[in-house]
Every structure is written in C-alpha cells, then in structure tokens.
C-alpha cells in the first residue's frame, strides 16, 4: 500500500472486521479504503495473503462491496492489488449466493466499467470465481512467477477432466501475457507492477465525464528519420521507431506488448496531451491483422473512447490475415468487432498511412469512410484495395496463364503491376481529396500536434440508441 499511495494519504475502512470472531482473521483478509496517487483521489482494494491466503468470506466480500459502492457514488478510480485463493468453501453461504455475495462485486465492477478507470496489479493467485475480478479491470499487470489466474486449479482440473498441468501452464503470468491476452504487462516484482499502475493512471481522467490532464510537452526521443523506413514496401522494420519520433520522449506506455505482436497499442503523450496509439507492426507477420490482434485493438480502442483519449492509428499493413485457419477462427467476426469499436468512437481519430494500407485493413485502421478527424500519409505510401503485384494476378489470371513464353509473361506482369501501382500512389489519392495531406516524416509530429490542438473542444453526440448489437 505504501508503494501505491502517496505518503500519509491512506484512509482505511473496516479494519476491525472480524475482530471479535473466534477465528481471529485480521481485517478479514482484505484492506479497503481511499488515498491519493499523484494527488488524485482513488479507491483501493488490497488482498492480504497472510490471512487465510487472501480468501474471501462474507465480511471480505462485504468490505469490497462497500468500497466499490463508494467508488460508484463519488466516481473514483479503483486500484485492485489482488492476491487471493478465492472464496472460502467453509463460508460458501457467506460469500457466494446472496444479494451481497461475490456476484455483487462483479456487478459493481461492470457498473463502474467505462465510468472510472479500474487498474489491477495481480501479485499472486486469483482463483475460481475470483479470477473475474482482474478480468473486469481495464488493465492487469502480472508479476512473473507469482501471479496466476484460473477458474479451476490444476488439482481440480485433474479430478474433473483428468488433465495434468502445472500452475504456470494453467494460468501463470507469462501464459496470460503471451497466449490468452488476459494479462496486459509482465513484471519482475510487485513494486515494478505498482509503479506502472501509477504511471498508467496519469494518461487517464478520473472518470468518463472528464478529459485527461495535459502535461508539459517533451521533445521526442529521436528526430532523425534517416534509415527508419525501408525503401521497399515489403521490407520489415520496427514501428516503435516511428512512434518514438512522433510522441513525447519516453512517454509511450505499451499495452499487451507480448500478445498478438503484429499490432501495437498503448498510451503516449503528443505535445503533452494523452493519446492512444494503434499501430501495425510490419516486423511481425507483415503487420496483418489476425483474430487476436483484432481483439487486442478492439479492447484498447474501447478503453480510449470510454475515457476521452484521442486515437492515433499508424497504418502499414497488407490487410487482414487470410487462409482457411483464420476463417475457421472467425477472422471476419473478430475484424468486424475492431471496425465496430473504431467506428463507434466519439473521440478525435487520426489515421496516418506510413507506407501502405490495403483492403479491409485500411478500414479497420480508421480510413476516411469512418469519418476520422484527418487522414494523412507519408510520401511514397500506397492506398488501395490490393497491391499492384497481387492485383495483377487477380485481374489477369487467365491471360497470364495463356502466355506461354516465360519472359513475355514476366514482362506483362511487371507492366501491369506498375500500371496498377500508379492507381495506388498517394499523390493520386490526395489529388482526389481522399486524404487530407501528404506529410514529410520530419513534419509529422508537428502536423499531428496542431491538428490535435484544433479539435480540443470536441463533444460527444447525443445518444441515439441503447447500444449497438456488435459481433462478439
């Protein structure tokens, strides 16, 4: 608690819970109260693993419910320091089925979702139904080697279905940060996780009805663009090198960096203002959007929109992943989720085409048809339905097959590819007013900063429906 909160700010509630209980469970195994983080008032729930392994009984649940009701009433961000073995089976009637049982905690978390930030440091187990506590949070930092999250322990799984598996394989921190996507960041220890949690709050407002507070502007970490972008549109590079030349120095806080690495999401500051970044990563699967990366982006886009954080899309991709495997996994459905989340945003959105943006991938990255605040592109970029080299085979497949001479066939493919590429050239696209501007890399940061400042007074349109019935 001392690592999370500003010194001397913690006001504890329910310290004497179970004080007269013969079992003598100090504070009922959970600390709850209010305090400040960087001077901002917050609510805290911290499980105490030294008391019955942080398990939940009736009073444990009641304390958490009361402090979440306080957060709901006063619109305060919630920090969860989770280290709990789950519900106490010896007190099942107390923590499980009642009106103020564990379900009430999750009900309040869902009610708070999108109204206040909910940030979780998972430092130990979060088992059984209790695993849903971090699941309902906006961000989950997990301590490597200690944190775990699963609905059934390896022991239960072995009894129920005969599977023998280790704790790490079942629900360890590294698994959740790389495979399931439940973990947002992996940390070596508790203090590092809590420090990141404090840092993340700085990018968000206290509640949905406020805007993130601006900070003093900082020069970017790098300004020289020489050698950053390869000449070939097919060559790979690290999109993080582009990001660090756009945003304020050392301000980029990446989310889910180890999961679905073909897309990069995270918070940063641009001239002191909070922005959310969604960027394709050409060095991983050419930046194509797959099932997991679509879900990763969807989640982040929704988070930014909930808390009034403008979005910057950096596009460099051939499109969505193709093939029978991803079709069976539901790539259309998952891609539709991403497009629906982006299209539903009320926050300012900016799309920058770094080198190329093709097919429905362009749509997902906030193309002009979805009314972004502005669409920009760097010189030499290509925008279209398909790259010329691919399109020529789709358009002229029969003719190419009919050309028997190899050299004649290759010459035809080169000529037609070049002609189709001319249609995709960014200057032609700009001449048709399909994008707002073609910007030199060295001018991109300034252009985005000025455009972001120009839409500072944006407002949300009035609600015209309950909510969309989007793909899941």
CSV table of C-alpha atoms in Angstrom, one decimal:
chain,number,residue,atom,x,y,z
A,1,UNK,CA,0.0,0.0,0.0
A,2,UNK,CA,2.9,2.4,0.8
A,3,UNK,CA,4.3,1.8,-2.7
A,4,UNK,CA,1.0,2.6,-4.4
A,5,UNK,CA,-0.4,5.6,-2.5
A,6,UNK,CA,1.1,9.0,-1.7
A,7,UNK,CA,2.6,9.1,1.8
A,8,UNK,CA,0.1,9.6,4.6
A,9,UNK,CA,-2.9,9.6,2.3
A,10,UNK,CA,-4.5,6.2,3.1
A,11,UNK,CA,-7.8,6.2,5.0
A,12,UNK,CA,-8.7,2.6,5.9
A,13,UNK,CA,-12.2,1.3,6.3
A,14,UNK,CA,-13.3,-1.9,8.0
A,15,UNK,CA,-10.0,-2.6,9.9
A,16,UNK,CA,-11.9,-4.2,12.8
A,17,UNK,CA,-13.9,-6.6,10.6
A,18,UNK,CA,-13.9,-10.0,12.4
A,19,UNK,CA,-12.1,-8.5,15.4
A,20,UNK,CA,-14.5,-10.4,17.8
A,21,UNK,CA,-14.6,-13.5,15.6
A,22,UNK,CA,-13.0,-16.5,17.4
A,23,UNK,CA,-11.2,-17.4,14.2
A,24,UNK,CA,-9.4,-14.0,14.5
A,25,UNK,CA,-8.9,-13.1,10.9
A,26,UNK,CA,-7.2,-9.6,10.9
A,27,UNK,CA,-9.3,-7.1,8.8
A,28,UNK,CA,-10.9,-10.2,7.2
A,29,UNK,CA,-8.0,-10.6,4.9
A,30,UNK,CA,-8.6,-7.5,2.8
A,31,UNK,CA,-7.6,-3.9,3.1
A,32,UNK,CA,-10.0,-1.3,1.7
A,33,UNK,CA,-10.1,2.5,1.8
A,34,UNK,CA,-9.2,5.6,-0.1
A,35,UNK,CA,-6.0,7.5,-0.7
A,36,UNK,CA,-4.2,9.6,-3.4
A,37,UNK,CA,-2.0,8.7,-6.3
A,38,UNK,CA,-0.1,11.7,-7.6
A,39,UNK,CA,-2.5,13.8,-5.6
A,40,UNK,CA,-5.6,12.2,-7.2
A,41,UNK,CA,-8.2,10.6,-5.0
A,42,UNK,CA,-8.6,6.8,-5.6
A,43,UNK,CA,-10.2,3.7,-4.0
A,44,UNK,CA,-8.1,0.7,-3.1
A,45,UNK,CA,-8.8,-3.0,-2.6
A,46,UNK,CA,-5.8,-5.0,-1.4
A,47,UNK,CA,-5.9,-8.7,-0.5
A,48,UNK,CA,-3.8,-9.8,2.4
A,49,UNK,CA,-2.3,-13.3,1.5
A,50,UNK,CA,-1.1,-13.7,5.1
A,51,UNK,CA,-4.7,-14.1,6.3
A,52,UNK,CA,-6.2,-17.4,5.0
A,53,UNK,CA,-4.3,-16.9,1.7
A,54,UNK,CA,-6.4,-13.8,1.0
A,55,UNK,CA,-9.5,-15.9,0.6
A,56,UNK,CA,-13.0,-14.4,0.6
A,57,UNK,CA,-15.5,-14.9,3.4
A,58,UNK,CA,-18.8,-13.0,4.0
A,59,UNK,CA,-17.1,-9.9,5.6
A,60,UNK,CA,-14.3,-9.9,3.0
A,61,UNK,CA,-16.9,-9.6,0.3
A,62,UNK,CA,-18.9,-7.0,2.2
A,63,UNK,CA,-15.9,-4.8,2.6
A,64,UNK,CA,-15.1,-4.9,-1.1
A,65,UNK,CA,-18.7,-4.2,-2.0
A,66,UNK,CA,-18.8,-1.2,0.3
A,67,UNK,CA,-15.7,0.4,-1.1
A,68,UNK,CA,-16.8,-0.2,-4.7
A,69,UNK,CA,-20.2,1.4,-3.9
A,70,UNK,CA,-18.1,4.4,-2.6
A,71,UNK,CA,-16.2,4.5,-5.9
A,72,UNK,CA,-19.5,4.3,-7.8
A,73,UNK,CA,-21.1,7.1,-5.8
A,74,UNK,CA,-18.1,9.5,-6.0
A,75,UNK,CA,-16.7,8.4,-9.4
A,76,UNK,CA,-13.2,7.5,-8.1
A,77,UNK,CA,-10.7,5.3,-9.9
A,78,UNK,CA,-10.2,1.9,-8.4
A,79,UNK,CA,-6.9,0.1,-7.8
A,80,UNK,CA,-7.0,-3.7,-7.1
A,81,UNK,CA,-4.0,-5.4,-5.5
A,82,UNK,CA,-5.0,-9.0,-6.0
A,83,UNK,CA,-3.5,-12.0,-4.2
A,84,UNK,CA,-6.3,-14.3,-3.3
A,85,UNK,CA,-7.0,-18.0,-3.2
A,86,UNK,CA,-10.7,-17.3,-4.0
A,87,UNK,CA,-13.8,-17.9,-1.9
A,88,UNK,CA,-13.6,-19.8,1.3
A,89,UNK,CA,-15.5,-23.0,0.8
A,90,UNK,CA,-16.0,-23.2,4.6
A,91,UNK,CA,-18.1,-20.0,4.3
A,92,UNK,CA,-19.8,-20.6,0.9
A,93,UNK,CA,-23.2,-19.3,2.0
A,94,UNK,CA,-21.5,-16.1,3.2
A,95,UNK,CA,-19.5,-15.2,0.1
A,96,UNK,CA,-21.3,-17.0,-2.8
A,97,UNK,CA,-25.1,-17.0,-3.4
A,98,UNK,CA,-26.5,-14.0,-1.6
A,99,UNK,CA,-27.6,-10.5,-2.7
A,100,UNK,CA,-24.3,-9.1,-1.3
A,101,UNK,CA,-22.1,-12.1,-2.2
A,102,UNK,CA,-19.3,-12.3,-4.7
A,103,UNK,CA,-21.7,-11.6,-7.7
A,104,UNK,CA,-22.4,-8.2,-6.3
A,105,UNK,CA,-18.7,-7.3,-6.5
A,106,UNK,CA,-18.7,-8.2,-10.2
A,107,UNK,CA,-21.9,-6.4,-10.8
A,108,UNK,CA,-20.4,-3.2,-9.3
A,109,UNK,CA,-17.2,-3.7,-11.5
A,110,UNK,CA,-19.4,-3.9,-14.6
A,111,UNK,CA,-21.3,-0.8,-13.4
A,112,UNK,CA,-18.1,1.1,-13.0
A,113,UNK,CA,-16.7,-0.1,-16.3
A,114,UNK,CA,-16.2,2.9,-18.6
A,115,UNK,CA,-17.1,5.3,-15.8
A,116,UNK,CA,-13.9,5.2,-13.8
A,117,UNK,CA,-10.5,3.5,-14.5
A,118,UNK,CA,-10.1,0.1,-12.9
A,119,UNK,CA,-6.5,-1.0,-12.7
A,120,UNK,CA,-5.3,-4.3,-11.3
A,121,UNK,CA,-1.9,-5.5,-10.0
A,122,UNK,CA,-2.1,-9.3,-9.9
A,123,UNK,CA,0.7,-10.3,-7.5
A,124,UNK,CA,-0.4,-13.8,-6.5
A,125,UNK,CA,-3.3,-16.1,-7.3
A,126,UNK,CA,-6.7,-15.1,-8.5
A,127,UNK,CA,-8.6,-18.3,-8.4
A,128,UNK,CA,-12.0,-19.7,-9.3
A,129,UNK,CA,-14.8,-17.0,-9.4
A,130,UNK,CA,-12.3,-14.5,-8.0
A,131,UNK,CA,-10.5,-14.7,-11.4
A,132,UNK,CA,-13.2,-12.4,-12.7
A,133,UNK,CA,-12.0,-9.5,-10.6
A,134,UNK,CA,-9.0,-8.8,-12.8
A,135,UNK,CA,-11.0,-9.8,-15.9
A,136,UNK,CA,-13.3,-6.9,-15.4
A,137,UNK,CA,-10.5,-4.4,-15.0
A,138,UNK,CA,-9.2,-2.0,-17.7
A,139,UNK,CA,-5.6,-3.1,-17.2
A,140,UNK,CA,-3.9,-6.1,-15.5
A,141,UNK,CA,-0.3,-6.1,-14.6
A,142,UNK,CA,1.0,-9.6,-13.6
A,143,UNK,CA,4.1,-10.5,-11.5
A,144,UNK,CA,6.1,-13.1,-13.3
A,145,UNK,CA,6.5,-16.4,-11.3
A,146,UNK,CA,3.9,-15.4,-8.7
A,147,UNK,CA,0.7,-14.2,-10.3
A,148,UNK,CA,-1.8,-16.7,-11.7
A,149,UNK,CA,-5.4,-16.6,-12.8
A,150,UNK,CA,-7.7,-19.6,-13.5
A,151,UNK,CA,-11.2,-20.8,-12.9
A,152,UNK,CA,-10.1,-24.2,-11.8
A,153,UNK,CA,-6.8,-25.1,-10.2
A,154,UNK,CA,-4.6,-27.9,-11.7
A,155,UNK,CA,-5.8,-30.2,-8.9
A,156,UNK,CA,-9.5,-29.5,-9.8
A,157,UNK,CA,-8.8,-30.0,-13.5
A,158,UNK,CA,-7.2,-33.3,-12.8
A,159,UNK,CA,-10.1,-34.5,-10.8
A,160,UNK,CA,-12.7,-33.1,-13.3
A,161,UNK,CA,-11.3,-34.0,-16.7
A,162,UNK,CA,-8.1,-36.0,-15.9
A,163,UNK,CA,-5.7,-33.3,-17.2
A,164,UNK,CA,-2.4,-33.0,-15.5
A,165,UNK,CA,-0.9,-29.5,-15.8
A,166,UNK,CA,1.3,-27.1,-13.9
A,167,UNK,CA,0.1,-23.9,-12.3
A,168,UNK,CA,2.1,-21.9,-14.8
A,169,UNK,CA,0.6,-23.8,-17.8
A,170,UNK,CA,-2.9,-23.5,-16.4
A,171,UNK,CA,-2.9,-19.8,-15.7
A,172,UNK,CA,0.5,-18.3,-15.0
A,173,UNK,CA,1.5,-14.7,-15.6
A,174,UNK,CA,3.6,-15.4,-18.7
A,175,UNK,CA,0.9,-17.6,-20.3
A,176,UNK,CA,-1.7,-14.9,-19.8
A,177,UNK,CA,0.5,-12.1,-21.1
A,178,UNK,CA,1.5,-14.1,-24.2
A,179,UNK,CA,-1.2,-16.6,-25.1
A,180,UNK,CA,-4.6,-15.8,-23.6
A,181,UNK,CA,-4.2,-12.0,-23.6
A,182,UNK,CA,-5.7,-11.7,-20.1
A,183,UNK,CA,-2.5,-10.0,-18.8
A,184,UNK,CA,-1.5,-6.6,-20.1
A,185,UNK,CA,2.0,-6.4,-18.8
A,186,UNK,CA,4.5,-8.7,-17.2
A,187,UNK,CA,6.7,-7.5,-14.3
A,188,UNK,CA,9.6,-9.0,-12.3
A,189,UNK,CA,8.2,-7.9,-8.9
A,190,UNK,CA,5.4,-6.2,-7.1
A,191,UNK,CA,7.0,-2.8,-6.8
A,192,UNK,CA,7.6,-2.5,-10.6
A,193,UNK,CA,4.0,-3.5,-11.3
A,194,UNK,CA,2.6,-1.0,-8.9
A,195,UNK,CA,4.8,1.8,-10.4
A,196,UNK,CA,3.4,1.0,-13.8
A,197,UNK,CA,-0.1,1.1,-12.4
A,198,UNK,CA,0.6,4.6,-11.0
A,199,UNK,CA,2.1,5.7,-14.4
A,200,UNK,CA,-0.9,4.4,-16.3
A,201,UNK,CA,-3.4,6.5,-14.3
A,202,UNK,CA,-1.6,9.6,-15.4
A,203,UNK,CA,-2.8,9.0,-19.0
A,204,UNK,CA,-6.5,8.8,-17.9
A,205,UNK,CA,-9.0,11.1,-16.4
A,206,UNK,CA,-10.6,10.3,-13.0
A,207,UNK,CA,-13.9,9.5,-14.7
A,208,UNK,CA,-15.7,9.3,-18.0
A,209,UNK,CA,-17.0,12.9,-17.7
A,210,UNK,CA,-13.6,14.4,-17.7
A,211,UNK,CA,-10.6,14.8,-20.0
A,212,UNK,CA,-7.1,13.6,-19.3
A,213,UNK,CA,-4.9,16.3,-17.9
A,214,UNK,CA,-2.2,17.7,-20.1
A,215,UNK,CA,1.4,17.6,-19.0
A,216,UNK,CA,4.3,19.8,-20.1
A,217,UNK,CA,5.4,18.9,-23.6
A,218,UNK,CA,8.7,17.0,-24.1
A,219,UNK,CA,10.7,16.6,-27.2
A,220,UNK,CA,10.6,13.2,-28.9
A,221,UNK,CA,13.3,10.7,-28.0
A,222,UNK,CA,14.6,10.7,-31.7
A,223,UNK,CA,14.1,13.1,-34.6
A,224,UNK,CA,16.3,11.8,-37.3
A,225,UNK,CA,14.3,9.8,-39.8
A,226,UNK,CA,17.3,8.7,-41.9
A,227,UNK,CA,17.1,4.9,-42.4
A,228,UNK,CA,14.0,4.4,-40.4
A,229,UNK,CA,11.7,3.4,-43.2
A,230,UNK,CA,12.9,0.9,-45.8
A,231,UNK,CA,12.6,1.8,-49.5
A,232,UNK,CA,10.8,-1.4,-50.3
A,233,UNK,CA,7.1,-1.6,-49.2
A,234,UNK,CA,7.7,-5.3,-48.4
A,235,UNK,CA,10.7,-4.9,-46.1
A,236,UNK,CA,10.2,-5.1,-42.4
A,237,UNK,CA,11.0,-2.5,-39.7
A,238,UNK,CA,10.0,-1.8,-36.1
A,239,UNK,CA,7.0,0.5,-35.9
A,240,UNK,CA,8.2,1.6,-32.5
A,241,UNK,CA,11.0,3.6,-34.2
A,242,UNK,CA,8.2,5.6,-35.9
A,243,UNK,CA,6.3,6.0,-32.7
A,244,UNK,CA,9.3,7.4,-30.8
A,245,UNK,CA,9.8,10.1,-33.4
A,246,UNK,CA,6.2,11.3,-33.1
A,247,UNK,CA,5.3,11.2,-29.4
A,248,UNK,CA,6.9,13.0,-26.4
A,249,UNK,CA,10.1,11.4,-25.2
A,250,UNK,CA,9.8,8.3,-23.0
A,251,UNK,CA,6.0,8.7,-22.9
A,252,UNK,CA,4.9,5.6,-24.8
A,253,UNK,CA,3.4,3.0,-22.4
A,254,UNK,CA,2.7,-0.1,-24.4
A,255,UNK,CA,-0.2,-2.4,-23.5
A,256,UNK,CA,-0.2,-6.2,-24.2
A,257,UNK,CA,3.3,-6.0,-25.8
A,258,UNK,CA,3.8,-9.8,-25.7
A,259,UNK,CA,0.4,-10.7,-27.1
A,260,UNK,CA,-0.6,-10.5,-30.7
A,261,UNK,CA,2.5,-8.7,-31.5
A,262,UNK,CA,1.5,-7.8,-35.1
A,263,UNK,CA,-0.3,-4.8,-33.7
A,264,UNK,CA,0.9,-2.3,-31.2
A,265,UNK,CA,-1.3,-0.5,-28.8
A,266,UNK,CA,-0.5,1.9,-25.9
A,267,UNK,CA,-0.8,5.3,-24.4
A,268,UNK,CA,1.6,8.2,-25.1
A,269,UNK,CA,1.7,12.0,-25.0
A,270,UNK,CA,1.8,14.2,-28.0
A,271,UNK,CA,2.9,17.7,-27.1
A,272,UNK,CA,1.8,16.9,-23.5
A,273,UNK,CA,-1.7,15.6,-24.4
A,274,UNK,CA,-2.7,12.0,-23.8
A,275,UNK,CA,-3.3,9.9,-27.0
A,276,UNK,CA,-3.9,6.2,-27.6
A,277,UNK,CA,-1.9,4.6,-30.4
A,278,UNK,CA,-3.0,1.7,-32.6
A,279,UNK,CA,-0.2,0.8,-34.9
A,280,UNK,CA,0.5,-2.1,-37.3
A,281,UNK,CA,3.9,-3.9,-36.7
A,282,UNK,CA,5.5,-4.7,-40.1
A,283,UNK,CA,8.2,-6.8,-38.4
A,284,UNK,CA,5.7,-9.4,-37.2
A,285,UNK,CA,3.6,-11.2,-39.8
A,286,UNK,CA,3.9,-8.0,-42.0
A,287,UNK,CA,1.5,-6.2,-39.7
A,288,UNK,CA,-1.5,-8.2,-40.9
A,289,UNK,CA,-4.5,-8.1,-38.5
A,290,UNK,CA,-5.4,-11.6,-37.1
A,291,UNK,CA,-8.0,-12.8,-34.7
A,292,UNK,CA,-6.1,-12.0,-31.5
A,293,UNK,CA,-4.7,-8.7,-32.8
A,294,UNK,CA,-8.2,-7.6,-33.8
A,295,UNK,CA,-9.5,-8.3,-30.3
A,296,UNK,CA,-6.4,-6.6,-28.8
A,297,UNK,CA,-7.1,-3.4,-30.8
A,298,UNK,CA,-10.9,-3.6,-30.1
A,299,UNK,CA,-10.3,-3.6,-26.4
A,300,UNK,CA,-7.9,-0.8,-26.4
A,301,UNK,CA,-10.0,1.4,-28.8
A,302,UNK,CA,-13.0,1.0,-26.5
A,303,UNK,CA,-10.9,1.9,-23.4
A,304,UNK,CA,-9.7,5.1,-25.1
A,305,UNK,CA,-13.1,6.1,-26.2
A,306,UNK,CA,-14.6,5.4,-22.7
A,307,UNK,CA,-12.1,7.9,-21.1
A,308,UNK,CA,-11.9,10.6,-23.8
A,309,UNK,CA,-8.4,9.7,-25.1
A,310,UNK,CA,-7.9,10.7,-28.7
A,311,UNK,CA,-6.7,7.9,-31.0
A,312,UNK,CA,-3.8,7.9,-33.5
A,313,UNK,CA,-3.8,5.0,-36.0
A,314,UNK,CA,-0.4,4.3,-37.7
A,315,UNK,CA,-1.2,2.1,-40.7
A,316,UNK,CA,1.3,-0.1,-42.6
A,317,UNK,CA,-0.4,-3.4,-43.5
A,318,UNK,CA,-1.4,-5.6,-46.4
A,319,UNK,CA,-4.8,-6.3,-44.8
A,320,UNK,CA,-6.4,-8.9,-42.6
A,321,UNK,CA,-4.8,-12.3,-42.2
A,322,UNK,CA,-6.0,-14.8,-44.9
A,323,UNK,CA,-6.3,-18.6,-45.1
A,324,UNK,CA,-8.7,-21.3,-44.0
A,325,UNK,CA,-7.3,-21.5,-40.5
A,326,UNK,CA,-8.2,-17.9,-39.6
A,327,UNK,CA,-11.5,-18.1,-41.4
A,328,UNK,CA,-12.4,-21.1,-39.2
A,329,UNK,CA,-11.3,-19.0,-36.2
A,330,UNK,CA,-13.8,-16.3,-37.2
A,331,UNK,CA,-11.5,-13.6,-38.6
A,332,UNK,CA,-14.5,-11.8,-40.2
A,333,UNK,CA,-16.3,-11.7,-36.9
A,334,UNK,CA,-13.2,-10.5,-35.0
A,335,UNK,CA,-12.4,-8.0,-37.6
A,336,UNK,CA,-15.9,-6.7,-37.5
A,337,UNK,CA,-15.5,-6.1,-33.8
A,338,UNK,CA,-12.5,-4.0,-34.3
A,339,UNK,CA,-14.2,-2.0,-37.1
A,340,UNK,CA,-17.3,-1.5,-35.0
A,341,UNK,CA,-15.3,-0.3,-32.0
A,342,UNK,CA,-13.4,2.2,-34.1
A,343,UNK,CA,-16.5,3.4,-36.0
A,344,UNK,CA,-18.3,3.9,-32.7
A,345,UNK,CA,-15.7,6.2,-31.2
A,346,UNK,CA,-16.6,9.8,-30.4
A,347,UNK,CA,-13.0,10.8,-29.6
A,348,UNK,CA,-10.9,12.5,-32.2
A,349,UNK,CA,-9.3,9.9,-34.5
A,350,UNK,CA,-6.3,10.4,-36.8
A,351,UNK,CA,-5.1,7.9,-39.4
A,352,UNK,CA,-1.5,8.1,-40.8
A,353,UNK,CA,-0.6,5.7,-43.6
A,354,UNK,CA,3.2,5.2,-43.1
A,355,UNK,CA,3.9,3.0,-46.2
A,356,UNK,CA,0.8,1.1,-47.3
A,357,UNK,CA,-2.7,0.3,-46.3
A,358,UNK,CA,-4.7,-2.2,-48.3
A,359,UNK,CA,-8.1,-3.9,-48.4
A,360,UNK,CA,-10.3,-4.1,-45.3
A,361,UNK,CA,-7.2,-3.5,-43.1
A,362,UNK,CA,-7.4,0.2,-44.2
A,363,UNK,CA,-11.0,0.3,-43.0
A,364,UNK,CA,-10.0,-1.1,-39.6
A,365,UNK,CA,-7.3,1.5,-39.2
A,366,UNK,CA,-9.8,4.4,-39.4
A,367,UNK,CA,-10.0,5.1,-43.1
A,368,UNK,CA,-11.8,8.2,-44.4
A,369,UNK,CA,-15.1,6.3,-44.7
A,370,UNK,CA,-15.3,6.2,-40.9
A,371,UNK,CA,-15.1,10.0,-40.5
A,372,UNK,CA,-11.7,10.3,-38.8
A,373,UNK,CA,-10.6,13.8,-37.9
A,374,UNK,CA,-7.9,13.6,-40.5
A,375,UNK,CA,-6.2,11.0,-42.8
A,376,UNK,CA,-2.5,11.7,-43.6
A,377,UNK,CA,0.1,9.8,-45.4
A,378,UNK,CA,3.9,9.9,-45.9
A,379,UNK,CA,5.4,10.3,-49.4
A,380,UNK,CA,5.5,7.1,-51.4
A,381,UNK,CA,2.7,5.4,-49.5
A,382,UNK,CA,0.2,3.3,-51.3
A,383,UNK,CA,-3.5,3.1,-50.5
A,384,UNK,CA,-6.0,0.8,-52.2
A,385,UNK,CA,-7.9,-2.5,-52.4
A,386,UNK,CA,-4.8,-4.6,-53.2
A,387,UNK,CA,-1.1,-4.1,-54.0
A,388,UNK,CA,-0.5,-4.0,-57.7
A,389,UNK,CA,1.7,-7.1,-57.7
A,390,UNK,CA,-1.1,-9.1,-56.2
A,391,UNK,CA,-3.9,-7.4,-58.1
A,392,UNK,CA,-2.4,-8.2,-61.5
A,393,UNK,CA,-2.8,-11.9,-60.8
A,394,UNK,CA,-6.4,-11.5,-59.6
A,395,UNK,CA,-7.4,-9.3,-62.6
A,396,UNK,CA,-5.4,-11.1,-65.4
A,397,UNK,CA,-5.1,-14.7,-64.1
A,398,UNK,CA,-6.4,-16.3,-67.3
A,399,UNK,CA,-4.4,-14.1,-69.6
A,400,UNK,CA,-1.2,-14.7,-67.6
A,401,UNK,CA,-1.8,-18.4,-67.8
A,402,UNK,CA,-2.3,-18.2,-71.5
A,403,UNK,CA,1.1,-16.5,-72.2
A,404,UNK,CA,3.4,-19.4,-72.9
A,405,UNK,CA,6.7,-17.5,-73.2
A,406,UNK,CA,8.2,-17.0,-69.8
A,407,UNK,CA,9.9,-13.7,-70.5
A,408,UNK,CA,6.8,-12.3,-72.2
A,409,UNK,CA,4.7,-13.4,-69.2
A,410,UNK,CA,7.0,-11.8,-66.7
A,411,UNK,CA,7.2,-8.6,-68.7
A,412,UNK,CA,3.4,-8.4,-68.8
A,413,UNK,CA,3.2,-8.9,-65.1
A,414,UNK,CA,5.7,-6.1,-64.5
A,415,UNK,CA,4.0,-3.7,-66.8
A,416,UNK,CA,0.5,-4.3,-65.4
A,417,UNK,CA,1.8,-4.2,-61.8
A,418,UNK,CA,3.4,-0.9,-62.4
A,419,UNK,CA,0.2,0.5,-64.0
A,420,UNK,CA,-1.9,-0.7,-61.1
A,421,UNK,CA,0.6,0.7,-58.6
A,422,UNK,CA,0.1,4.1,-60.2
A,423,UNK,CA,-3.5,4.0,-59.2
A,424,UNK,CA,-2.5,3.4,-55.6
A,425,UNK,CA,0.1,6.2,-55.4
A,426,UNK,CA,-0.6,8.6,-52.5
A,427,UNK,CA,-0.3,11.7,-54.6
A,428,UNK,CA,-3.1,10.4,-56.9
A,429,UNK,CA,-5.2,9.5,-53.8
A,430,UNK,CA,-4.6,13.0,-52.4
A,431,UNK,CA,-5.4,14.7,-55.7
A,432,UNK,CA,-8.9,13.0,-55.5
A,433,UNK,CA,-9.3,14.5,-52.0
A,434,UNK,CA,-9.3,11.0,-50.5
A,435,UNK,CA,-6.9,12.1,-47.8
A,436,UNK,CA,-6.2,15.4,-46.2
A,437,UNK,CA,-2.4,15.8,-46.7
A,438,UNK,CA,0.8,14.1,-47.7
A,439,UNK,CA,3.3,15.0,-45.0
A,440,UNK,CA,7.1,14.6,-44.8
A,441,UNK,CA,8.2,12.4,-41.9
A,442,UNK,CA,10.1,15.2,-40.3
A,443,UNK,CA,6.8,17.3,-40.2
A,444,UNK,CA,4.5,14.6,-39.0
A,445,UNK,CA,4.8,15.2,-35.2
A,446,UNK,CA,4.0,19.0,-35.7
A,447,UNK,CA,1.2,18.3,-38.1
A,448,UNK,CA,-0.5,15.8,-35.7
A,449,UNK,CA,0.1,18.2,-32.7
A,450,UNK,CA,-1.6,21.1,-34.5
A,451,UNK,CA,-4.5,19.0,-35.7
A,452,UNK,CA,-5.0,17.6,-32.2
A,453,UNK,CA,-5.0,21.0,-30.7
A,454,UNK,CA,-7.5,22.2,-33.3
A,455,UNK,CA,-10.1,19.7,-32.1
A,456,UNK,CA,-9.6,20.3,-28.4
A,457,UNK,CA,-13.3,21.4,-28.0
A,458,UNK,CA,-14.8,18.2,-29.3
A,459,UNK,CA,-18.0,17.0,-27.8
A,460,UNK,CA,-19.9,13.7,-27.8
A,461,UNK,CA,-23.0,13.4,-30.0
A,462,UNK,CA,-26.3,12.7,-28.1
A,463,UNK,CA,-27.0,9.0,-27.7
A,464,UNK,CA,-29.4,7.7,-30.3
A,465,UNK,CA,-29.8,4.2,-29.2
A,466,UNK,CA,-29.2,1.9,-26.2
A,467,UNK,CA,-26.1,0.4,-27.8
A,468,UNK,CA,-25.1,-1.4,-30.9
A,469,UNK,CA,-25.5,-5.2,-31.3
A,470,UNK,CA,-22.0,-5.8,-32.4
A,471,UNK,CA,-20.2,-9.1,-33.2
A,472,UNK,CA,-18.7,-10.9,-30.2
